[in-house]
GROMACS .gro file of C-alpha atoms in nm:
model
  477
    1UNK     CA    1   8.339   3.312  16.119
    2UNK     CA    2   8.016   3.496  16.208
    3UNK     CA    3   8.198   3.673  16.487
    4UNK     CA    4   8.472   3.784  16.244
    5UNK     CA    5   8.218   3.931  15.995
    6UNK     CA    6   8.036   4.100  16.279
    7UNK     CA    7   8.356   4.262  16.399
    8UNK     CA    8   8.448   4.376  16.047
    9UNK     CA    9   8.102   4.519  15.987
   10UNK     CA   10   8.110   4.713  16.310
   11UNK     CA   11   8.454   4.850  16.222
   12UNK     CA   12   8.334   4.964  15.877
   13UNK     CA   13   8.024   5.121  16.020
   14UNK     CA   14   8.233   5.294  16.280
   15UNK     CA   15   8.466   5.441  16.020
   16UNK     CA   16   8.181   5.556  15.792
   17UNK     CA   17   8.112   5.886  15.974
   18UNK     CA   18   8.480   5.969  15.965
   19UNK     CA   19   8.496   5.888  15.591
   20UNK     CA   20   8.190   6.096  15.521
   21UNK     CA   21   8.334   6.381  15.722
   22UNK     CA   22   8.664   6.358  15.534
   23UNK     CA   23   8.483   6.354  15.198
   24UNK     CA   24   8.277   6.652  15.305
   25UNK     CA   25   8.589   6.839  15.408
   26UNK     CA   26   8.758   6.760  15.077
   27UNK     CA   27   8.449   6.867  14.884
   28UNK     CA   28   8.427   7.189  15.080
   29UNK     CA   29   8.796   7.256  15.019
   30UNK     CA   30   8.755   7.197  14.646
   31UNK     CA   31   8.450   7.424  14.637
   32UNK     CA   32   8.640   7.689  14.831
   33UNK     CA   33   8.934   7.660  14.593
   34UNK     CA   34   8.702   7.691  14.292
   35UNK     CA   35   8.528   7.989  14.450
   36UNK     CA   36   8.865   8.149  14.520
   37UNK     CA   37   8.967   8.096  14.155
   38UNK     CA   38   8.670   8.302  14.034
   39UNK     CA   39   8.649   8.550  14.319
   40UNK     CA   40   8.564   8.897  14.191
   41UNK     CA   41   8.820   9.167  14.257
   42UNK     CA   42   8.697   9.526  14.261
   43UNK     CA   43   9.035   9.664  14.155
   44UNK     CA   44   9.058   9.433  13.855
   45UNK     CA   45   8.698   9.508  13.762
   46UNK     CA   46   8.754   9.884  13.765
   47UNK     CA   47   9.075   9.838  13.566
   48UNK     CA   48   8.906   9.632  13.293
   49UNK     CA   49   8.605   9.864  13.266
   50UNK     CA   50   8.832  10.170  13.238
   51UNK     CA   51   9.041   9.986  12.977
   52UNK     CA   52   8.724   9.912  12.781
   53UNK     CA   53   8.637  10.282  12.791
   54UNK     CA   54   8.986  10.370  12.663
   55UNK     CA   55   8.955  10.124  12.375
   56UNK     CA   56   8.612  10.265  12.292
   57UNK     CA   57   8.771  10.611  12.268
   58UNK     CA   58   9.010  10.477  12.006
   59UNK     CA   59   8.737  10.445  11.740
   60UNK     CA   60   8.635  10.815  11.748
   61UNK     CA   61   9.009  10.891  11.767
   62UNK     CA   62   9.059  10.683  11.453
   63UNK     CA   63   8.781  10.884  11.289
   64UNK     CA   64   8.976  11.205  11.356
   65UNK     CA   65   9.306  11.047  11.251
   66UNK     CA   66   9.163  10.931  10.919
   67UNK     CA   67   8.937  11.234  10.873
   68UNK     CA   68   9.225  11.480  10.877
   69UNK     CA   69   9.409  11.285  10.607
   70UNK     CA   70   9.122  11.291  10.357
   71UNK     CA   71   9.022  11.576  10.130
   72UNK     CA   72   8.779  11.823  10.288
   73UNK     CA   73   8.490  11.710  10.069
   74UNK     CA   74   8.508  11.361  10.226
   75UNK     CA   75   8.584  11.436  10.591
   76UNK     CA   76   8.232  11.378  10.725
   77UNK     CA   77   8.194  11.053  10.534
   78UNK     CA   78   8.525  10.928  10.670
   79UNK     CA   79   8.427  11.015  11.027
   80UNK     CA   80   8.081  10.870  10.974
   81UNK     CA   81   8.219  10.530  10.878
   82UNK     CA   82   8.395  10.485  11.213
   83UNK     CA   83   8.099  10.605  11.418
   84UNK     CA   84   7.866  10.377  11.223
   85UNK     CA   85   8.094  10.080  11.295
   86UNK     CA   86   8.087  10.166  11.666
   87UNK     CA   87   7.707  10.152  11.666
   88UNK     CA   88   7.655   9.850  11.440
   89UNK     CA   89   7.919   9.618  11.586
   90UNK     CA   90   7.820   9.704  11.944
   91UNK     CA   91   7.473   9.567  11.870
   92UNK     CA   92   7.597   9.271  11.664
   93UNK     CA   93   7.837   9.174  11.943
   94UNK     CA   94   7.579   9.146  12.219
   95UNK     CA   95   7.323   8.970  11.996
   96UNK     CA   96   7.550   8.695  11.862
   97UNK     CA   97   7.904   8.812  11.785
   98UNK     CA   98   8.043   8.754  12.134
   99UNK     CA   99   7.894   8.406  12.144
  100UNK     CA  100   8.049   8.317  11.807
  101UNK     CA  101   8.390   8.443  11.920
  102UNK     CA  102   8.406   8.326  12.282
  103UNK     CA  103   8.114   8.090  12.333
  104UNK     CA  104   8.148   7.715  12.401
  105UNK     CA  105   8.371   7.566  12.133
  106UNK     CA  106   8.246   7.381  11.825
  107UNK     CA  107   8.518   7.167  11.665
  108UNK     CA  108   8.792   7.424  11.745
  109UNK     CA  109   8.652   7.654  11.475
  110UNK     CA  110   8.370   7.863  11.622
  111UNK     CA  111   8.185   7.940  11.939
  112UNK     CA  112   7.830   7.812  11.971
  113UNK     CA  113   7.525   8.038  12.004
  114UNK     CA  114   7.473   7.934  12.366
  115UNK     CA  115   7.558   8.289  12.474
  116UNK     CA  116   7.349   8.466  12.207
  117UNK     CA  117   7.182   8.774  12.348
  118UNK     CA  118   7.432   8.743  12.635
  119UNK     CA  119   7.241   8.448  12.775
  120UNK     CA  120   7.449   8.316  13.064
  121UNK     CA  121   7.685   8.613  13.049
  122UNK     CA  122   7.626   8.793  13.374
  123UNK     CA  123   7.779   8.959  13.676
  124UNK     CA  124   7.972   8.654  13.791
  125UNK     CA  125   8.321   8.577  13.661
  126UNK     CA  126   8.403   8.321  13.396
  127UNK     CA  127   8.724   8.146  13.500
  128UNK     CA  128   8.809   8.048  13.142
  129UNK     CA  129   8.866   8.409  13.041
  130UNK     CA  130   8.888   8.644  13.339
  131UNK     CA  131   8.853   8.492  13.684
  132UNK     CA  132   8.847   8.816  13.884
  133UNK     CA  133   8.611   9.038  13.685
  134UNK     CA  134   8.243   8.998  13.590
  135UNK     CA  135   8.184   8.810  13.267
  136UNK     CA  136   8.003   9.120  13.139
  137UNK     CA  137   8.317   9.327  13.193
  138UNK     CA  138   8.525   9.087  12.984
  139UNK     CA  139   8.255   9.085  12.717
  140UNK     CA  140   8.239   9.464  12.682
  141UNK     CA  141   8.618   9.491  12.678
  142UNK     CA  142   8.630   9.247  12.387
  143UNK     CA  143   8.343   9.433  12.221
  144UNK     CA  144   8.560   9.740  12.177
  145UNK     CA  145   8.824   9.527  12.002
  146UNK     CA  146   8.557   9.396  11.765
  147UNK     CA  147   8.446   9.754  11.698
  148UNK     CA  148   8.777   9.908  11.601
  149UNK     CA  149   8.887   9.626  11.371
  150UNK     CA  150   8.649   9.690  11.077
  151UNK     CA  151   8.687  10.065  11.141
  152UNK     CA  152   9.057  10.029  11.054
  153UNK     CA  153   8.961   9.892  10.711
  154UNK     CA  154   8.799  10.225  10.621
  155UNK     CA  155   9.144  10.373  10.573
  156UNK     CA  156   9.188  10.165  10.259
  157UNK     CA  157   8.854  10.238  10.092
  158UNK     CA  158   8.813  10.601  10.198
  159UNK     CA  159   8.665  10.853   9.953
  160UNK     CA  160   8.494  10.607   9.717
  161UNK     CA  161   8.271  10.339   9.879
  162UNK     CA  162   7.892  10.371   9.884
  163UNK     CA  163   7.750  10.381  10.233
  164UNK     CA  164   7.486  10.105  10.181
  165UNK     CA  165   7.756   9.868  10.054
  166UNK     CA  166   7.980   9.959  10.347
  167UNK     CA  167   7.704   9.886  10.598
  168UNK     CA  168   7.652   9.538  10.455
  169UNK     CA  169   8.026   9.479  10.439
  170UNK     CA  170   8.081   9.561  10.807
  171UNK     CA  171   7.802   9.331  10.923
  172UNK     CA  172   7.911   9.035  10.711
  173UNK     CA  173   8.285   9.085  10.764
  174UNK     CA  174   8.257   9.107  11.141
  175UNK     CA  175   8.040   8.795  11.151
  176UNK     CA  176   8.231   8.564  10.916
  177UNK     CA  177   8.587   8.698  10.946
  178UNK     CA  178   8.650   8.863  11.281
  179UNK     CA  179   8.434   8.647  11.506
  180UNK     CA  180   8.567   8.307  11.386
  181UNK     CA  181   8.931   8.419  11.382
  182UNK     CA  182   8.900   8.569  11.731
  183UNK     CA  183   8.775   8.230  11.846
  184UNK     CA  184   9.069   8.054  11.680
  185UNK     CA  185   9.324   8.269  11.863
  186UNK     CA  186   9.156   8.367  12.191
  187UNK     CA  187   8.856   8.139  12.242
  188UNK     CA  188   8.883   7.833  12.466
  189UNK     CA  189   8.927   7.541  12.225
  190UNK     CA  190   9.032   7.759  11.931
  191UNK     CA  191   9.279   7.570  11.713
  192UNK     CA  192   9.543   7.845  11.690
  193UNK     CA  193   9.525   7.894  12.066
  194UNK     CA  194   9.573   7.521  12.115
  195UNK     CA  195   9.863   7.532  11.870
  196UNK     CA  196  10.035   7.783  12.099
  197UNK     CA  197  10.003   8.104  11.894
  198UNK     CA  198  10.070   8.415  12.105
  199UNK     CA  199   9.871   8.731  12.041
  200UNK     CA  200   9.841   8.938  12.354
  201UNK     CA  201   9.614   9.216  12.226
  202UNK     CA  202   9.540   9.161  11.858
  203UNK     CA  203   9.835   9.164  11.618
  204UNK     CA  204   9.681   8.891  11.403
  205UNK     CA  205   9.317   8.915  11.511
  206UNK     CA  206   9.292   9.291  11.464
  207UNK     CA  207   9.577   9.443  11.265
  208UNK     CA  208   9.660   9.174  11.010
  209UNK     CA  209   9.294   9.094  10.948
  210UNK     CA  210   9.203   9.459  10.897
  211UNK     CA  211   9.516   9.552  10.701
  212UNK     CA  212   9.495   9.263  10.455
  213UNK     CA  213   9.118   9.305  10.419
  214UNK     CA  214   9.175   9.673  10.345
  215UNK     CA  215   9.427   9.588  10.074
  216UNK     CA  216   9.188   9.342   9.908
  217UNK     CA  217   8.902   9.592   9.933
  218UNK     CA  218   9.098   9.873   9.770
  219UNK     CA  219   9.206   9.642   9.488
  220UNK     CA  220   8.848   9.528   9.427
  221UNK     CA  221   8.717   9.887   9.442
  222UNK     CA  222   8.984  10.034   9.218
  223UNK     CA  223   9.173  10.360   9.244
  224UNK     CA  224   9.018  10.693   9.328
  225UNK     CA  225   8.948  10.918   9.033
  226UNK     CA  226   9.263  11.120   8.963
  227UNK     CA  227   9.487  10.905   9.183
  228UNK     CA  228   9.850  10.953   9.081
  229UNK     CA  229   9.758  11.256   8.869
  230UNK     CA  230   9.576  11.506   9.090
  231UNK     CA  231   9.713  11.606   9.433
  232UNK     CA  232   9.533  11.434   9.721
  233UNK     CA  233   9.684  11.604  10.022
  234UNK     CA  234   9.555  11.576  10.380
  235UNK     CA  235   9.319  11.867  10.437
  236UNK     CA  236   9.359  11.906  10.817
  237UNK     CA  237   9.677  11.768  10.974
  238UNK     CA  238   9.605  11.911  11.322
  239UNK     CA  239   9.294  11.688  11.327
  240UNK     CA  240   9.512  11.390  11.238
  241UNK     CA  241   9.761  11.474  11.513
  242UNK     CA  242   9.479  11.498  11.767
  243UNK     CA  243   9.348  11.161  11.653
  244UNK     CA  244   9.694  11.005  11.681
  245UNK     CA  245   9.742  11.145  12.033
  246UNK     CA  246   9.408  10.999  12.143
  247UNK     CA  247   9.495  10.667  11.983
  248UNK     CA  248   9.825  10.657  12.175
  249UNK     CA  249   9.633  10.734  12.495
  250UNK     CA  250   9.364  10.474  12.428
  251UNK     CA  251   9.620  10.211  12.336
  252UNK     CA  252   9.717  10.179  12.701
  253UNK     CA  253   9.373  10.032  12.759
  254UNK     CA  254   9.416   9.821  12.447
  255UNK     CA  255   9.741   9.655  12.556
  256UNK     CA  256   9.767   9.694  12.934
  257UNK     CA  257   9.397   9.613  12.966
  258UNK     CA  258   9.459   9.279  12.797
  259UNK     CA  259   9.625   9.164  13.120
  260UNK     CA  260   9.263   9.161  13.249
  261UNK     CA  261   9.366   9.280  13.591
  262UNK     CA  262   9.556   9.550  13.778
  263UNK     CA  263   9.878   9.350  13.795
  264UNK     CA  264  10.249   9.358  13.730
  265UNK     CA  265  10.182   9.218  13.382
  266UNK     CA  266   9.954   9.515  13.311
  267UNK     CA  267  10.228   9.754  13.421
  268UNK     CA  268  10.480   9.578  13.197
  269UNK     CA  269  10.245   9.592  12.900
  270UNK     CA  270  10.180   9.962  12.966
  271UNK     CA  271  10.551  10.049  12.970
  272UNK     CA  272  10.646   9.851  12.659
  273UNK     CA  273  10.349  10.002  12.474
  274UNK     CA  274  10.465  10.357  12.541
  275UNK     CA  275  10.823  10.265  12.461
  276UNK     CA  276  10.739  10.104  12.127
  277UNK     CA  277  10.518  10.398  12.026
  278UNK     CA  278  10.803  10.639  12.091
  279UNK     CA  279  11.053  10.417  11.909
  280UNK     CA  280  10.818  10.380  11.614
  281UNK     CA  281  10.785  10.758  11.589
  282UNK     CA  282  11.163  10.794  11.581
  283UNK     CA  283  11.212  10.506  11.337
  284UNK     CA  284  10.969  10.646  11.081
  285UNK     CA  285  11.100  11.000  11.127
  286UNK     CA  286  11.461  10.892  11.078
  287UNK     CA  287  11.411  10.705  10.751
  288UNK     CA  288  11.176  10.973  10.619
  289UNK     CA  289  11.433  11.242  10.699
  290UNK     CA  290  11.705  11.044  10.524
  291UNK     CA  291  11.485  10.960  10.227
  292UNK     CA  292  11.306  11.291  10.165
  293UNK     CA  293  11.533  11.542  10.337
  294UNK     CA  294  11.271  11.670  10.580
  295UNK     CA  295  11.094  11.530  10.887
  296UNK     CA  296  10.716  11.574  10.878
  297UNK     CA  297  10.437  11.588  11.134
  298UNK     CA  298  10.239  11.329  10.939
  299UNK     CA  299  10.546  11.108  10.946
  300UNK     CA  300  10.600  11.118  11.320
  301UNK     CA  301  10.234  11.046  11.403
  302UNK     CA  302  10.226  10.764  11.144
  303UNK     CA  303  10.537  10.616  11.303
  304UNK     CA  304  10.370  10.637  11.643
  305UNK     CA  305  10.077  10.427  11.517
  306UNK     CA  306  10.314  10.183  11.347
  307UNK     CA  307  10.503  10.131  11.673
  308UNK     CA  308  10.179  10.073  11.862
  309UNK     CA  309  10.064   9.821  11.603
  310UNK     CA  310  10.395   9.637  11.617
  311UNK     CA  311  10.398   9.597  11.994
  312UNK     CA  312  10.033   9.492  12.025
  313UNK     CA  313  10.079   9.113  11.987
  314UNK     CA  314  10.396   9.118  12.197
  315UNK     CA  315  10.297   9.359  12.474
  316UNK     CA  316  10.240   9.093  12.739
  317UNK     CA  317  10.537   8.876  12.647
  318UNK     CA  318  10.846   9.098  12.592
  319UNK     CA  319  11.087   9.310  12.793
  320UNK     CA  320  11.181   9.676  12.744
  321UNK     CA  321  11.478   9.651  12.504
  322UNK     CA  322  11.292   9.420  12.264
  323UNK     CA  323  11.006   9.673  12.273
  324UNK     CA  324  11.246   9.938  12.142
  325UNK     CA  325  11.359   9.704  11.863
  326UNK     CA  326  11.000   9.615  11.772
  327UNK     CA  327  10.895   9.981  11.768
  328UNK     CA  328  11.192  10.095  11.558
  329UNK     CA  329  11.143   9.807  11.316
  330UNK     CA  330  10.772   9.882  11.279
  331UNK     CA  331  10.834  10.249  11.207
  332UNK     CA  332  11.097  10.177  10.943
  333UNK     CA  333  10.918   9.886  10.775
  334UNK     CA  334  10.586  10.068  10.759
  335UNK     CA  335  10.751  10.377  10.611
  336UNK     CA  336  10.896  10.169  10.327
  337UNK     CA  337  10.560   9.997  10.275
  338UNK     CA  338  10.374  10.328  10.256
  339UNK     CA  339  10.623  10.555  10.080
  340UNK     CA  340  10.808  10.317   9.848
  341UNK     CA  341  10.627   9.987   9.795
  342UNK     CA  342  10.280  10.136   9.749
  343UNK     CA  343  10.410  10.387   9.498
  344UNK     CA  344  10.594  10.125   9.296
  345UNK     CA  345  10.308   9.873   9.300
  346UNK     CA  346  10.049  10.140   9.225
  347UNK     CA  347   9.759  10.032   9.447
  348UNK     CA  348   9.543  10.298   9.613
  349UNK     CA  349   9.536  10.221   9.984
  350UNK     CA  350   9.391  10.565  10.060
  351UNK     CA  351   9.506  10.617  10.419
  352UNK     CA  352   9.753  10.326  10.439
  353UNK     CA  353   9.559  10.078  10.648
  354UNK     CA  354   9.756   9.793  10.493
  355UNK     CA  355  10.091   9.972  10.499
  356UNK     CA  356  10.064  10.043  10.873
  357UNK     CA  357   9.835   9.778  11.019
  358UNK     CA  358   9.897   9.489  10.781
  359UNK     CA  359  10.274   9.530  10.767
  360UNK     CA  360  10.315   9.645  11.129
  361UNK     CA  361  10.095   9.366  11.260
  362UNK     CA  362  10.289   9.105  11.063
  363UNK     CA  363  10.621   9.231  11.195
  364UNK     CA  364  10.495   9.242  11.552
  365UNK     CA  365  10.349   8.890  11.542
  366UNK     CA  366  10.670   8.743  11.402
  367UNK     CA  367  10.887   8.944  11.642
  368UNK     CA  368  10.686   8.800  11.930
  369UNK     CA  369  10.827   8.459  11.841
  370UNK     CA  370  11.179   8.600  11.861
  371UNK     CA  371  11.160   8.809  12.180
  372UNK     CA  372  10.892   8.655  12.402
  373UNK     CA  373  11.001   8.526  12.741
  374UNK     CA  374  10.838   8.347  13.031
  375UNK     CA  375  11.014   8.586  13.266
  376UNK     CA  376  10.756   8.844  13.164
  377UNK     CA  377  10.460   8.608  13.134
  378UNK     CA  378  10.480   8.246  13.254
  379UNK     CA  379  10.174   8.168  13.041
  380UNK     CA  380  10.369   8.259  12.728
  381UNK     CA  381  10.679   8.097  12.582
  382UNK     CA  382  11.053   8.151  12.538
  383UNK     CA  383  11.137   8.287  12.195
  384UNK     CA  384  11.448   8.245  11.984
  385UNK     CA  385  11.659   8.500  12.173
  386UNK     CA  386  11.560   8.352  12.510
  387UNK     CA  387  11.665   7.994  12.450
  388UNK     CA  388  11.344   7.863  12.299
  389UNK     CA  389  11.476   7.800  11.950
  390UNK     CA  390  11.262   7.870  11.645
  391UNK     CA  391  10.959   7.668  11.751
  392UNK     CA  392  10.757   7.967  11.869
  393UNK     CA  393  10.863   8.171  11.566
  394UNK     CA  394  10.723   7.908  11.330
  395UNK     CA  395  10.400   7.892  11.530
  396UNK     CA  396  10.374   8.270  11.495
  397UNK     CA  397  10.448   8.245  11.124
  398UNK     CA  398  10.170   7.989  11.083
  399UNK     CA  399   9.921   8.217  11.258
  400UNK     CA  400  10.030   8.512  11.043
  401UNK     CA  401   9.994   8.308  10.724
  402UNK     CA  402   9.648   8.188  10.825
  403UNK     CA  403   9.538   8.543  10.910
  404UNK     CA  404   9.654   8.673  10.571
  405UNK     CA  405   9.494   8.388  10.375
  406UNK     CA  406   9.166   8.391  10.566
  407UNK     CA  407   9.125   8.769  10.550
  408UNK     CA  408   9.213   8.790  10.179
  409UNK     CA  409   8.983   8.511  10.061
  410UNK     CA  410   8.685   8.596  10.279
  411UNK     CA  411   8.701   8.971  10.209
  412UNK     CA  412   8.710   8.910   9.834
  413UNK     CA  413   8.411   8.674   9.857
  414UNK     CA  414   8.210   8.912  10.076
  415UNK     CA  415   8.266   9.207   9.843
  416UNK     CA  416   8.177   9.004   9.534
  417UNK     CA  417   7.855   8.879   9.695
  418UNK     CA  418   7.756   9.231   9.801
  419UNK     CA  419   7.827   9.360   9.449
  420UNK     CA  420   7.556   9.124   9.319
  421UNK     CA  421   7.295   9.326   9.508
  422UNK     CA  422   7.428   9.682   9.516
  423UNK     CA  423   7.705   9.894   9.369
  424UNK     CA  424   8.018   9.903   9.581
  425UNK     CA  425   8.146  10.235   9.457
  426UNK     CA  426   7.992  10.578   9.418
  427UNK     CA  427   7.948  10.718   9.069
  428UNK     CA  428   8.227  10.919   8.913
  429UNK     CA  429   8.029  11.241   8.942
  430UNK     CA  430   7.946  11.177   9.308
  431UNK     CA  431   8.312  11.104   9.380
  432UNK     CA  432   8.419  11.433   9.229
  433UNK     CA  433   8.157  11.629   9.423
  434UNK     CA  434   8.259  11.450   9.740
  435UNK     CA  435   8.098  11.185   9.956
  436UNK     CA  436   7.993  11.432  10.225
  437UNK     CA  437   7.742  11.585   9.983
  438UNK     CA  438   7.662  11.286   9.763
  439UNK     CA  439   7.621  11.027  10.042
  440UNK     CA  440   7.504  11.235  10.338
  441UNK     CA  441   7.386  11.572  10.206
  442UNK     CA  442   7.618  11.757  10.443
  443UNK     CA  443   7.932  11.965  10.427
  444UNK     CA  444   8.208  11.952  10.685
  445UNK     CA  445   8.289  12.323  10.682
  446UNK     CA  446   8.069  12.631  10.675
  447UNK     CA  447   8.276  12.877  10.472
  448UNK     CA  448   8.472  12.670  10.224
  449UNK     CA  449   8.636  12.343  10.146
  450UNK     CA  450   8.985  12.392  10.287
  451UNK     CA  451   9.151  12.147  10.053
  452UNK     CA  452   9.031  12.304   9.730
  453UNK     CA  453   8.904  12.648   9.823
  454UNK     CA  454   8.563  12.578   9.670
  455UNK     CA  455   8.309  12.815   9.830
  456UNK     CA  456   8.031  12.663  10.038
  457UNK     CA  457   7.734  12.596   9.815
  458UNK     CA  458   7.930  12.509   9.503
  459UNK     CA  459   7.941  12.146   9.612
  460UNK     CA  460   7.569  12.144   9.686
  461UNK     CA  461   7.488  12.297   9.347
  462UNK     CA  462   7.702  12.037   9.178
  463UNK     CA  463   7.522  11.764   9.371
  464UNK     CA  464   7.189  11.896   9.246
  465UNK     CA  465   7.323  11.866   8.894
  466UNK     CA  466   7.373  11.494   8.955
  467UNK     CA  467   6.994  11.456   8.949
  468UNK     CA  468   6.968  11.614   8.605
  469UNK     CA  469   7.001  11.389   8.299
  470UNK     CA  470   7.182  11.664   8.108
  471UNK     CA  471   7.462  11.692   8.365
  472UNK     CA  472   7.805  11.641   8.210
  473UNK     CA  473   8.120  11.505   8.364
  474UNK     CA  474   8.306  11.807   8.232
  475UNK     CA  475   8.120  12.024   8.481
  476UNK     CA  476   8.292  11.845   8.766
  477UNK     CA  477   8.641  11.823   8.616
   0.00000   0.00000   0.00000
């Protein structure tokens, strides 16, 4: 018996080095595989950083797009709102916004503050989000998405919101609306992500949130003085066209960049983005021509933006022909929302943030559930027209419904809380003079206000009258 145990012990001891060697080899292989999974790629890194720069350009482009559609006495204020958002949200994002949106999950609802101040967010890749680019590159790319979203809301409240109230609104809205919802859809552990909701570049997170929030804000603020009675024509359409062209250009970074690498998926997203923008332009132009008898420049650039909004959630999941359908549908639906529904319902969505982004984003998110296919993106799903039934459509519908409800309720609450501490809206006299003078003490044009022909100086004199107790509203009528 002792001899048997001795033999067995010697055999085990003899096999131990081999076992240890095998375990070491397996451990090394696993480590190598993990390292390979998060290996930085210079091409992908350059691609994501350039895409982030393109998305950053979209916010100043939006300022021009919106600025040209306002009256001349409000152009600087309108541009100022977008630039202010770019500055404020960029700081908020690195301090705590990114951590709330993409940090380690808390109960599928919010990211923790573990990454506050970008703690732990460095030059190495994070395999959960982008395995071939530095974590910092992914963070700054997402920062530009967070920036443009509240900037879109300014289209609904243009020409009447006080700047101090707007500053508070942007900070609170980004923190309690955008950041949590971004975590739900894109963050690891987010409940809508786990549900299977598809949003490649922000149809729900960006466009529905901003469009619905803009609608609620304009209803809470009320109509502009003279709305529906006095003409409120765009004062500088060439500026709007330039802004639209830059938005189209920047949108390639928005959608193709969401592939997070220089890949075939990025190329596909790039092509369908351009296709949908073109189709949206034609769709809007066609129905406008049929409805009003003339095609307009404002119509074609508005259709371009509608098509881009519509394709955003679907860009990484659909083929070319569905992109045409999504673009055409977005252009037509958004035209009816802006030119017919808004007029009949009577709300004052100044520059049609809801009509384009809210409606276009809703259409695009739902259409994703119809046209998505794993042939384009294996990480996606097969929609209704690709043999997947209606399951993905209903998941998309649930995400759309949640975006609408969450944005509407939270925006209303935020505005009501802010109104307890400061006035939301400028005074009637200040609104008539114009927000450039009353809010910033500046005038956009040296010689005259193009929209009204008021000579330079008349606005400033009227503003001085605002300080006098004897000033009458009749003076500004």
